[in-house]
mmCIF file with all atom_site columns, C-alpha atoms in Angstrom:
data_model
loop_
_atom_site.group_PDB
_atom_site.id
_atom_site.type_symbol
_atom_site.label_atom_id
_atom_site.label_alt_id
_atom_site.label_comp_id
_atom_site.label_asym_id
_atom_site.label_entity_id
_atom_site.label_seq_id
_atom_site.pdbx_PDB_ins_code
_atom_site.Cartn_x
_atom_site.Cartn_y
_atom_site.Cartn_z
_atom_site.occupancy
_atom_site.B_iso_or_equiv
_atom_site.pdbx_formal_charge
_atom_site.auth_seq_id
_atom_site.auth_comp_id
_atom_site.auth_asym_id
_atom_site.auth_atom_id
_atom_site.pdbx_PDB_model_num
ATOM 1   C CA . UNK A 1 1   ? 191.853 72.741 -50.026 1.00 58.00 ? 1369 UNK A CA 1
ATOM 2   C CA . UNK A 1 2   ? 188.538 74.367 -49.147 1.00 77.00 ? 1370 UNK A CA 1
ATOM 3   C CA . UNK A 1 3   ? 187.790 76.075 -45.829 1.00 82.00 ? 1371 UNK A CA 1
ATOM 4   C CA . UNK A 1 4   ? 185.807 73.126 -44.444 1.00 81.00 ? 1372 UNK A CA 1
ATOM 5   C CA . UNK A 1 5   ? 188.718 70.742 -45.012 1.00 79.00 ? 1373 UNK A CA 1
ATOM 6   C CA . UNK A 1 6   ? 191.164 73.270 -43.484 1.00 86.00 ? 1374 UNK A CA 1
ATOM 7   C CA . UNK A 1 7   ? 189.045 73.532 -40.350 1.00 87.00 ? 1375 UNK A CA 1
ATOM 8   C CA . UNK A 1 8   ? 188.720 69.761 -40.180 1.00 87.00 ? 1376 UNK A CA 1
ATOM 9   C CA . UNK A 1 9   ? 192.468 69.306 -40.637 1.00 90.00 ? 1377 UNK A CA 1
ATOM 10  C CA . UNK A 1 10  ? 193.080 71.793 -37.812 1.00 91.00 ? 1378 UNK A CA 1
ATOM 11  C CA . UNK A 1 11  ? 190.753 69.784 -35.517 1.00 92.00 ? 1379 UNK A CA 1
ATOM 12  C CA . UNK A 1 12  ? 192.558 66.562 -36.479 1.00 93.00 ? 1380 UNK A CA 1
ATOM 13  C CA . UNK A 1 13  ? 195.942 68.098 -35.714 1.00 93.00 ? 1381 UNK A CA 1
ATOM 14  C CA . UNK A 1 14  ? 194.672 69.343 -32.343 1.00 93.00 ? 1382 UNK A CA 1
ATOM 15  C CA . UNK A 1 15  ? 193.242 65.854 -31.663 1.00 93.00 ? 1383 UNK A CA 1
ATOM 16  C CA . UNK A 1 16  ? 196.692 64.367 -32.172 1.00 93.00 ? 1384 UNK A CA 1
ATOM 17  C CA . UNK A 1 17  ? 197.952 66.534 -29.278 1.00 93.00 ? 1385 UNK A CA 1
ATOM 18  C CA . UNK A 1 18  ? 194.842 66.514 -27.076 1.00 93.00 ? 1386 UNK A CA 1
ATOM 19  C CA . UNK A 1 19  ? 192.355 63.640 -27.582 1.00 91.00 ? 1387 UNK A CA 1
ATOM 20  C CA . UNK A 1 20  ? 189.519 65.753 -26.140 1.00 93.00 ? 1388 UNK A CA 1
ATOM 21  C CA . UNK A 1 21  ? 189.462 67.657 -29.439 1.00 93.00 ? 1389 UNK A CA 1
ATOM 22  C CA . UNK A 1 22  ? 188.419 64.407 -31.148 1.00 95.00 ? 1390 UNK A CA 1
ATOM 23  C CA . UNK A 1 23  ? 184.919 64.957 -29.705 1.00 95.00 ? 1391 UNK A CA 1
ATOM 24  C CA . UNK A 1 24  ? 184.236 67.501 -32.464 1.00 94.00 ? 1392 UNK A CA 1
ATOM 25  C CA . UNK A 1 25  ? 184.975 64.893 -35.144 1.00 95.00 ? 1393 UNK A CA 1
ATOM 26  C CA . UNK A 1 26  ? 182.968 62.299 -33.250 1.00 96.00 ? 1394 UNK A CA 1
ATOM 27  C CA . UNK A 1 27  ? 179.929 64.572 -33.083 1.00 96.00 ? 1395 UNK A CA 1
ATOM 28  C CA . UNK A 1 28  ? 180.245 65.533 -36.737 1.00 95.00 ? 1396 UNK A CA 1
ATOM 29  C CA . UNK A 1 29  ? 180.479 61.993 -38.110 1.00 95.00 ? 1397 UNK A CA 1
ATOM 30  C CA . UNK A 1 30  ? 178.834 59.694 -35.569 1.00 97.00 ? 1398 UNK A CA 1
ATOM 31  C CA . UNK A 1 31  ? 175.356 59.543 -37.168 1.00 95.00 ? 1399 UNK A CA 1
ATOM 32  C CA . UNK A 1 32  ? 176.797 59.186 -40.664 1.00 93.00 ? 1400 UNK A CA 1
ATOM 33  C CA . UNK A 1 33  ? 179.023 56.245 -39.674 1.00 95.00 ? 1401 UNK A CA 1
ATOM 34  C CA . UNK A 1 34  ? 176.290 54.631 -37.553 1.00 95.00 ? 1402 UNK A CA 1
ATOM 35  C CA . UNK A 1 35  ? 173.893 54.755 -40.520 1.00 91.00 ? 1403 UNK A CA 1
ATOM 36  C CA . UNK A 1 36  ? 176.574 53.283 -42.786 1.00 91.00 ? 1404 UNK A CA 1
ATOM 37  C CA . UNK A 1 37  ? 177.236 50.423 -40.349 1.00 93.00 ? 1405 UNK A CA 1
ATOM 38  C CA . UNK A 1 38  ? 173.561 49.784 -39.577 1.00 91.00 ? 1406 UNK A CA 1
ATOM 39  C CA . UNK A 1 39  ? 172.759 49.226 -43.257 1.00 86.00 ? 1407 UNK A CA 1
ATOM 40  C CA . UNK A 1 40  ? 175.120 46.266 -43.112 1.00 87.00 ? 1408 UNK A CA 1
ATOM 41  C CA . UNK A 1 41  ? 173.894 44.661 -39.892 1.00 86.00 ? 1409 UNK A CA 1
ATOM 42  C CA . UNK A 1 42  ? 170.956 42.556 -38.765 1.00 82.00 ? 1410 UNK A CA 1
ATOM 43  C CA . UNK A 1 43  ? 170.901 43.879 -35.221 1.00 87.00 ? 1411 UNK A CA 1
ATOM 44  C CA . UNK A 1 44  ? 171.002 47.517 -34.126 1.00 91.00 ? 1412 UNK A CA 1
ATOM 45  C CA . UNK A 1 45  ? 173.069 46.528 -31.077 1.00 94.00 ? 1413 UNK A CA 1
ATOM 46  C CA . UNK A 1 46  ? 175.808 45.218 -33.370 1.00 93.00 ? 1414 UNK A CA 1
ATOM 47  C CA . UNK A 1 47  ? 175.727 48.470 -35.349 1.00 94.00 ? 1415 UNK A CA 1
ATOM 48  C CA . UNK A 1 48  ? 176.251 50.494 -32.167 1.00 97.00 ? 1416 UNK A CA 1
ATOM 49  C CA . UNK A 1 49  ? 179.101 48.210 -31.073 1.00 96.00 ? 1417 UNK A CA 1
ATOM 50  C CA . UNK A 1 50  ? 180.869 48.400 -34.425 1.00 96.00 ? 1418 UNK A CA 1
ATOM 51  C CA . UNK A 1 51  ? 180.427 52.164 -34.602 1.00 97.00 ? 1419 UNK A CA 1
ATOM 52  C CA . UNK A 1 52  ? 181.943 52.470 -31.131 1.00 97.00 ? 1420 UNK A CA 1
ATOM 53  C CA . UNK A 1 53  ? 184.863 50.266 -32.211 1.00 97.00 ? 1421 UNK A CA 1
ATOM 54  C CA . UNK A 1 54  ? 185.313 52.399 -35.324 1.00 97.00 ? 1422 UNK A CA 1
ATOM 55  C CA . UNK A 1 55  ? 185.607 55.628 -33.359 1.00 97.00 ? 1423 UNK A CA 1
ATOM 56  C CA . UNK A 1 56  ? 187.736 53.955 -30.698 1.00 96.00 ? 1424 UNK A CA 1
ATOM 57  C CA . UNK A 1 57  ? 190.228 52.795 -33.318 1.00 97.00 ? 1425 UNK A CA 1
ATOM 58  C CA . UNK A 1 58  ? 190.144 56.184 -35.036 1.00 96.00 ? 1426 UNK A CA 1
ATOM 59  C CA . UNK A 1 59  ? 190.971 57.938 -31.763 1.00 95.00 ? 1427 UNK A CA 1
ATOM 60  C CA . UNK A 1 60  ? 193.681 55.414 -30.880 1.00 95.00 ? 1428 UNK A CA 1
ATOM 61  C CA . UNK A 1 61  ? 195.286 55.852 -34.316 1.00 95.00 ? 1429 UNK A CA 1
ATOM 62  C CA . UNK A 1 62  ? 194.664 59.552 -34.927 1.00 95.00 ? 1430 UNK A CA 1
ATOM 63  C CA . UNK A 1 63  ? 198.411 60.142 -34.801 1.00 93.00 ? 1431 UNK A CA 1
ATOM 64  C CA . UNK A 1 64  ? 198.831 57.977 -37.911 1.00 92.00 ? 1432 UNK A CA 1
ATOM 65  C CA . UNK A 1 65  ? 196.207 59.857 -39.922 1.00 91.00 ? 1433 UNK A CA 1
ATOM 66  C CA . UNK A 1 66  ? 197.655 61.705 -42.915 1.00 86.00 ? 1434 UNK A CA 1
ATOM 67  C CA . UNK A 1 67  ? 195.754 64.417 -44.738 1.00 81.00 ? 1435 UNK A CA 1
ATOM 68  C CA . UNK A 1 68  ? 195.368 63.466 -48.387 1.00 79.00 ? 1436 UNK A CA 1
ATOM 69  C CA . UNK A 1 69  ? 192.833 66.147 -49.273 1.00 74.00 ? 1437 UNK A CA 1
ATOM 70  C CA . UNK A 1 70  ? 189.728 64.119 -48.427 1.00 78.00 ? 1438 UNK A CA 1
ATOM 71  C CA . UNK A 1 71  ? 187.216 64.438 -45.636 1.00 83.00 ? 1439 UNK A CA 1
ATOM 72  C CA . UNK A 1 72  ? 188.078 62.655 -42.419 1.00 91.00 ? 1440 UNK A CA 1
ATOM 73  C CA . UNK A 1 73  ? 184.971 60.537 -42.982 1.00 92.00 ? 1441 UNK A CA 1
ATOM 74  C CA . UNK A 1 74  ? 186.781 58.597 -45.739 1.00 91.00 ? 1442 UNK A CA 1
ATOM 75  C CA . UNK A 1 75  ? 189.208 57.282 -43.138 1.00 93.00 ? 1443 UNK A CA 1
ATOM 76  C CA . UNK A 1 76  ? 186.328 56.488 -40.774 1.00 96.00 ? 1444 UNK A CA 1
ATOM 77  C CA . UNK A 1 77  ? 184.512 54.565 -43.522 1.00 94.00 ? 1445 UNK A CA 1
ATOM 78  C CA . UNK A 1 78  ? 187.636 52.504 -44.154 1.00 92.00 ? 1446 UNK A CA 1
ATOM 79  C CA . UNK A 1 79  ? 187.903 51.654 -40.447 1.00 96.00 ? 1447 UNK A CA 1
ATOM 80  C CA . UNK A 1 80  ? 184.168 50.845 -40.306 1.00 96.00 ? 1448 UNK A CA 1
ATOM 81  C CA . UNK A 1 81  ? 184.439 48.526 -43.321 1.00 93.00 ? 1449 UNK A CA 1
ATOM 82  C CA . UNK A 1 82  ? 187.303 46.681 -41.656 1.00 92.00 ? 1450 UNK A CA 1
ATOM 83  C CA . UNK A 1 83  ? 185.314 46.374 -38.413 1.00 95.00 ? 1451 UNK A CA 1
ATOM 84  C CA . UNK A 1 84  ? 182.233 45.084 -40.255 1.00 92.00 ? 1452 UNK A CA 1
ATOM 85  C CA . UNK A 1 85  ? 184.319 42.525 -42.131 1.00 89.00 ? 1453 UNK A CA 1
ATOM 86  C CA . UNK A 1 86  ? 185.985 41.432 -38.888 1.00 91.00 ? 1454 UNK A CA 1
ATOM 87  C CA . UNK A 1 87  ? 182.581 41.080 -37.204 1.00 92.00 ? 1455 UNK A CA 1
ATOM 88  C CA . UNK A 1 88  ? 181.303 38.765 -39.938 1.00 87.00 ? 1456 UNK A CA 1
ATOM 89  C CA . UNK A 1 89  ? 184.545 36.783 -40.021 1.00 86.00 ? 1457 UNK A CA 1
ATOM 90  C CA . UNK A 1 90  ? 184.421 36.171 -36.267 1.00 86.00 ? 1458 UNK A CA 1
ATOM 91  C CA . UNK A 1 91  ? 180.698 35.384 -36.274 1.00 80.00 ? 1459 UNK A CA 1
ATOM 92  C CA . UNK A 1 92  ? 181.068 33.190 -39.382 1.00 75.00 ? 1460 UNK A CA 1
ATOM 93  C CA . UNK A 1 93  ? 177.869 34.713 -40.711 1.00 68.00 ? 1461 UNK A CA 1
ATOM 94  C CA . UNK A 1 94  ? 176.906 35.928 -44.158 1.00 62.00 ? 1462 UNK A CA 1
ATOM 95  C CA . UNK A 1 95  ? 177.064 39.683 -44.556 1.00 63.00 ? 1463 UNK A CA 1
ATOM 96  C CA . UNK A 1 96  ? 173.808 41.655 -44.503 1.00 62.00 ? 1464 UNK A CA 1
ATOM 97  C CA . UNK A 1 97  ? 172.797 44.229 -47.090 1.00 64.00 ? 1465 UNK A CA 1
ATOM 98  C CA . UNK A 1 98  ? 169.773 46.422 -46.440 1.00 61.00 ? 1466 UNK A CA 1
ATOM 99  C CA . UNK A 1 99  ? 168.276 47.914 -49.578 1.00 62.00 ? 1467 UNK A CA 1
ATOM 100 C CA . UNK A 1 100 ? 165.803 50.788 -49.643 1.00 60.00 ? 1468 UNK A CA 1
ATOM 101 C CA . UNK A 1 101 ? 164.064 52.418 -52.609 1.00 58.00 ? 1469 UNK A CA 1
ATOM 102 C CA . UNK A 1 102 ? 166.361 55.420 -52.836 1.00 57.00 ? 1470 UNK A CA 1
ATOM 103 C CA . UNK A 1 103 ? 169.564 53.393 -52.630 1.00 58.00 ? 1471 UNK A CA 1
ATOM 104 C CA . UNK A 1 104 ? 168.569 51.125 -55.505 1.00 59.00 ? 1472 UNK A CA 1
ATOM 105 C CA . UNK A 1 105 ? 167.395 53.921 -57.840 1.00 63.00 ? 1473 UNK A CA 1
ATOM 106 C CA . UNK A 1 106 ? 170.851 54.879 -59.141 1.00 59.00 ? 1474 UNK A CA 1
ATOM 107 C CA . UNK A 1 107 ? 171.882 51.253 -59.564 1.00 63.00 ? 1475 UNK A CA 1
ATOM 108 C CA . UNK A 1 108 ? 168.670 50.604 -61.497 1.00 63.00 ? 1476 UNK A CA 1
ATOM 109 C CA . UNK A 1 109 ? 169.678 53.316 -63.965 1.00 64.00 ? 1477 UNK A CA 1
ATOM 110 C CA . UNK A 1 110 ? 173.129 51.776 -64.412 1.00 64.00 ? 1478 UNK A CA 1
ATOM 111 C CA . UNK A 1 111 ? 171.835 48.251 -64.964 1.00 63.00 ? 1479 UNK A CA 1
ATOM 112 C CA . UNK A 1 112 ? 168.911 49.216 -67.208 1.00 65.00 ? 1480 UNK A CA 1
ATOM 113 C CA . UNK A 1 113 ? 166.282 47.817 -64.847 1.00 62.00 ? 1481 UNK A CA 1
ATOM 114 C CA . UNK A 1 114 ? 163.158 49.334 -63.375 1.00 64.00 ? 1482 UNK A CA 1
ATOM 115 C CA . UNK A 1 115 ? 163.683 50.259 -59.713 1.00 59.00 ? 1483 UNK A CA 1
ATOM 116 C CA . UNK A 1 116 ? 160.794 48.092 -58.426 1.00 62.00 ? 1484 UNK A CA 1
ATOM 117 C CA . UNK A 1 117 ? 161.897 45.138 -60.528 1.00 64.00 ? 1485 UNK A CA 1
ATOM 118 C CA . UNK A 1 118 ? 165.521 45.632 -59.517 1.00 66.00 ? 1486 UNK A CA 1
ATOM 119 C CA . UNK A 1 119 ? 164.837 45.588 -55.795 1.00 68.00 ? 1487 UNK A CA 1
ATOM 120 C CA . UNK A 1 120 ? 163.166 42.178 -56.089 1.00 69.00 ? 1488 UNK A CA 1
ATOM 121 C CA . UNK A 1 121 ? 166.124 40.481 -57.747 1.00 73.00 ? 1489 UNK A CA 1
ATOM 122 C CA . UNK A 1 122 ? 168.877 42.597 -56.243 1.00 76.00 ? 1490 UNK A CA 1
ATOM 123 C CA . UNK A 1 123 ? 169.017 40.812 -52.905 1.00 74.00 ? 1491 UNK A CA 1
ATOM 124 C CA . UNK A 1 124 ? 169.457 37.491 -54.629 1.00 78.00 ? 1492 UNK A CA 1
ATOM 125 C CA . UNK A 1 125 ? 171.931 38.875 -57.166 1.00 80.00 ? 1493 UNK A CA 1
ATOM 126 C CA . UNK A 1 126 ? 174.133 40.501 -54.511 1.00 80.00 ? 1494 UNK A CA 1
ATOM 127 C CA . UNK A 1 127 ? 174.818 37.046 -53.070 1.00 81.00 ? 1495 UNK A CA 1
ATOM 128 C CA . UNK A 1 128 ? 176.909 36.351 -56.194 1.00 86.00 ? 1496 UNK A CA 1
ATOM 129 C CA . UNK A 1 129 ? 179.323 39.186 -55.354 1.00 87.00 ? 1497 UNK A CA 1
ATOM 130 C CA . UNK A 1 130 ? 182.395 38.830 -53.183 1.00 87.00 ? 1498 UNK A CA 1
ATOM 131 C CA . UNK A 1 131 ? 183.029 41.230 -50.307 1.00 84.00 ? 1499 UNK A CA 1
ATOM 132 C CA . UNK A 1 132 ? 185.132 43.673 -52.332 1.00 88.00 ? 1500 UNK A CA 1
ATOM 133 C CA . UNK A 1 133 ? 182.584 43.820 -55.153 1.00 91.00 ? 1501 UNK A CA 1
ATOM 134 C CA . UNK A 1 134 ? 179.761 44.344 -52.694 1.00 88.00 ? 1502 UNK A CA 1
ATOM 135 C CA . UNK A 1 135 ? 181.638 47.187 -51.006 1.00 88.00 ? 1503 UNK A CA 1
ATOM 136 C CA . UNK A 1 136 ? 182.065 48.964 -54.341 1.00 92.00 ? 1504 UNK A CA 1
ATOM 137 C CA . UNK A 1 137 ? 178.343 48.716 -55.095 1.00 89.00 ? 1505 UNK A CA 1
ATOM 138 C CA . UNK A 1 138 ? 177.348 49.831 -51.602 1.00 86.00 ? 1506 UNK A CA 1
ATOM 139 C CA . UNK A 1 139 ? 179.675 52.819 -51.517 1.00 89.00 ? 1507 UNK A CA 1
ATOM 140 C CA . UNK A 1 140 ? 178.944 54.002 -55.043 1.00 89.00 ? 1508 UNK A CA 1
ATOM 141 C CA . UNK A 1 141 ? 175.224 53.311 -55.380 1.00 84.00 ? 1509 UNK A CA 1
ATOM 142 C CA . UNK A 1 142 ? 173.738 52.835 -51.918 1.00 82.00 ? 1510 UNK A CA 1
ATOM 143 C CA . UNK A 1 143 ? 175.824 55.503 -50.146 1.00 82.00 ? 1511 UNK A CA 1
ATOM 144 C CA . UNK A 1 144 ? 176.136 57.601 -53.358 1.00 84.00 ? 1512 UNK A CA 1
ATOM 145 C CA . UNK A 1 145 ? 179.808 58.486 -52.871 1.00 88.00 ? 1513 UNK A CA 1
ATOM 146 C CA . UNK A 1 146 ? 181.671 59.929 -55.852 1.00 90.00 ? 1514 UNK A CA 1
ATOM 147 C CA . UNK A 1 147 ? 184.317 57.670 -57.379 1.00 94.00 ? 1515 UNK A CA 1
ATOM 148 C CA . UNK A 1 148 ? 187.159 59.729 -55.900 1.00 91.00 ? 1516 UNK A CA 1
ATOM 149 C CA . UNK A 1 149 ? 185.814 59.162 -52.405 1.00 90.00 ? 1517 UNK A CA 1
ATOM 150 C CA . UNK A 1 150 ? 185.134 55.462 -53.060 1.00 92.00 ? 1518 UNK A CA 1
ATOM 151 C CA . UNK A 1 151 ? 188.759 55.175 -54.138 1.00 92.00 ? 1519 UNK A CA 1
ATOM 152 C CA . UNK A 1 152 ? 189.992 56.912 -50.983 1.00 88.00 ? 1520 UNK A CA 1
ATOM 153 C CA . UNK A 1 153 ? 187.833 54.762 -48.698 1.00 89.00 ? 1521 UNK A CA 1
ATOM 154 C CA . UNK A 1 154 ? 188.997 51.544 -50.343 1.00 90.00 ? 1522 UNK A CA 1
ATOM 155 C CA . UNK A 1 155 ? 192.613 52.630 -50.795 1.00 88.00 ? 1523 UNK A CA 1
ATOM 156 C CA . UNK A 1 156 ? 192.635 52.333 -54.604 1.00 90.00 ? 1524 UNK A CA 1
ATOM 157 C CA . UNK A 1 157 ? 192.950 54.820 -57.465 1.00 93.00 ? 1525 UNK A CA 1
ATOM 158 C CA . UNK A 1 158 ? 189.915 56.619 -58.842 1.00 93.00 ? 1526 UNK A CA 1
ATOM 159 C CA . UNK A 1 159 ? 190.344 54.926 -62.229 1.00 96.00 ? 1527 UNK A CA 1
ATOM 160 C CA . UNK A 1 160 ? 190.581 51.543 -60.530 1.00 95.00 ? 1528 UNK A CA 1
ATOM 161 C CA . UNK A 1 161 ? 187.380 52.283 -58.591 1.00 95.00 ? 1529 UNK A CA 1
ATOM 162 C CA . UNK A 1 162 ? 185.577 53.148 -61.836 1.00 96.00 ? 1530 UNK A CA 1
ATOM 163 C CA . UNK A 1 163 ? 186.883 50.119 -63.693 1.00 96.00 ? 1531 UNK A CA 1
ATOM 164 C CA . UNK A 1 164 ? 186.057 47.696 -60.901 1.00 96.00 ? 1532 UNK A CA 1
ATOM 165 C CA . UNK A 1 165 ? 182.609 49.209 -60.362 1.00 94.00 ? 1533 UNK A CA 1
ATOM 166 C CA . UNK A 1 166 ? 181.624 48.894 -64.002 1.00 92.00 ? 1534 UNK A CA 1
ATOM 167 C CA . UNK A 1 167 ? 182.922 45.323 -64.091 1.00 94.00 ? 1535 UNK A CA 1
ATOM 168 C CA . UNK A 1 168 ? 180.694 44.525 -61.109 1.00 92.00 ? 1536 UNK A CA 1
ATOM 169 C CA . UNK A 1 169 ? 177.732 46.172 -62.856 1.00 90.00 ? 1537 UNK A CA 1
ATOM 170 C CA . UNK A 1 170 ? 178.379 43.963 -65.892 1.00 90.00 ? 1538 UNK A CA 1
ATOM 171 C CA . UNK A 1 171 ? 178.529 40.950 -63.587 1.00 91.00 ? 1539 UNK A CA 1
ATOM 172 C CA . UNK A 1 172 ? 175.210 41.957 -62.015 1.00 86.00 ? 1540 UNK A CA 1
ATOM 173 C CA . UNK A 1 173 ? 173.606 42.268 -65.458 1.00 84.00 ? 1541 UNK A CA 1
ATOM 174 C CA . UNK A 1 174 ? 174.718 38.696 -66.212 1.00 86.00 ? 1542 UNK A CA 1
ATOM 175 C CA . UNK A 1 175 ? 173.378 37.501 -62.857 1.00 85.00 ? 1543 UNK A CA 1
ATOM 176 C CA . UNK A 1 176 ? 170.049 39.243 -63.502 1.00 79.00 ? 1544 UNK A CA 1
ATOM 177 C CA . UNK A 1 177 ? 169.689 37.352 -66.783 1.00 80.00 ? 1545 UNK A CA 1
ATOM 178 C CA . UNK A 1 178 ? 170.380 34.042 -65.047 1.00 82.00 ? 1546 UNK A CA 1
ATOM 179 C CA . UNK A 1 179 ? 167.877 34.776 -62.262 1.00 75.00 ? 1547 UNK A CA 1
ATOM 180 C CA . UNK A 1 180 ? 165.052 35.656 -64.664 1.00 65.00 ? 1548 UNK A CA 1
#
């Protein structure tokens, strides 16, 4: 375990005893989680609400957190994903995906498409994916997390994350052919 993770683990352990120590984790990860949530929302107000819920649940459940050698942010991402999914379930709305040029570049390389061309068809193609498939694509290509971290966030093995991701890429290639 590197020094950064040791320091973070120490802060987590202190937060379990005194919740005021959680402020350090909150300050460290707030912008990162807010950005993650906002990319999946239509309204900024909803992003702020879900981010607040994410940190509220993290603080309330900090005693259950177990160090598995990953950054604390992996646990926060998992909570945020659950909160986003719950929001869309309750609202009975279709999930939003915001795509920018940099987030689609890596996916363009994997699918063999030009980035500009990909962005045009990507929004339509993503509608063919279920929630779990979409989360894999977002975490791996839009958020650029390594497979090991994607696996931790989603609670699956690294090999499973790789296998599922490449299956989704193959599915997207098929969808692209149907769209064009």
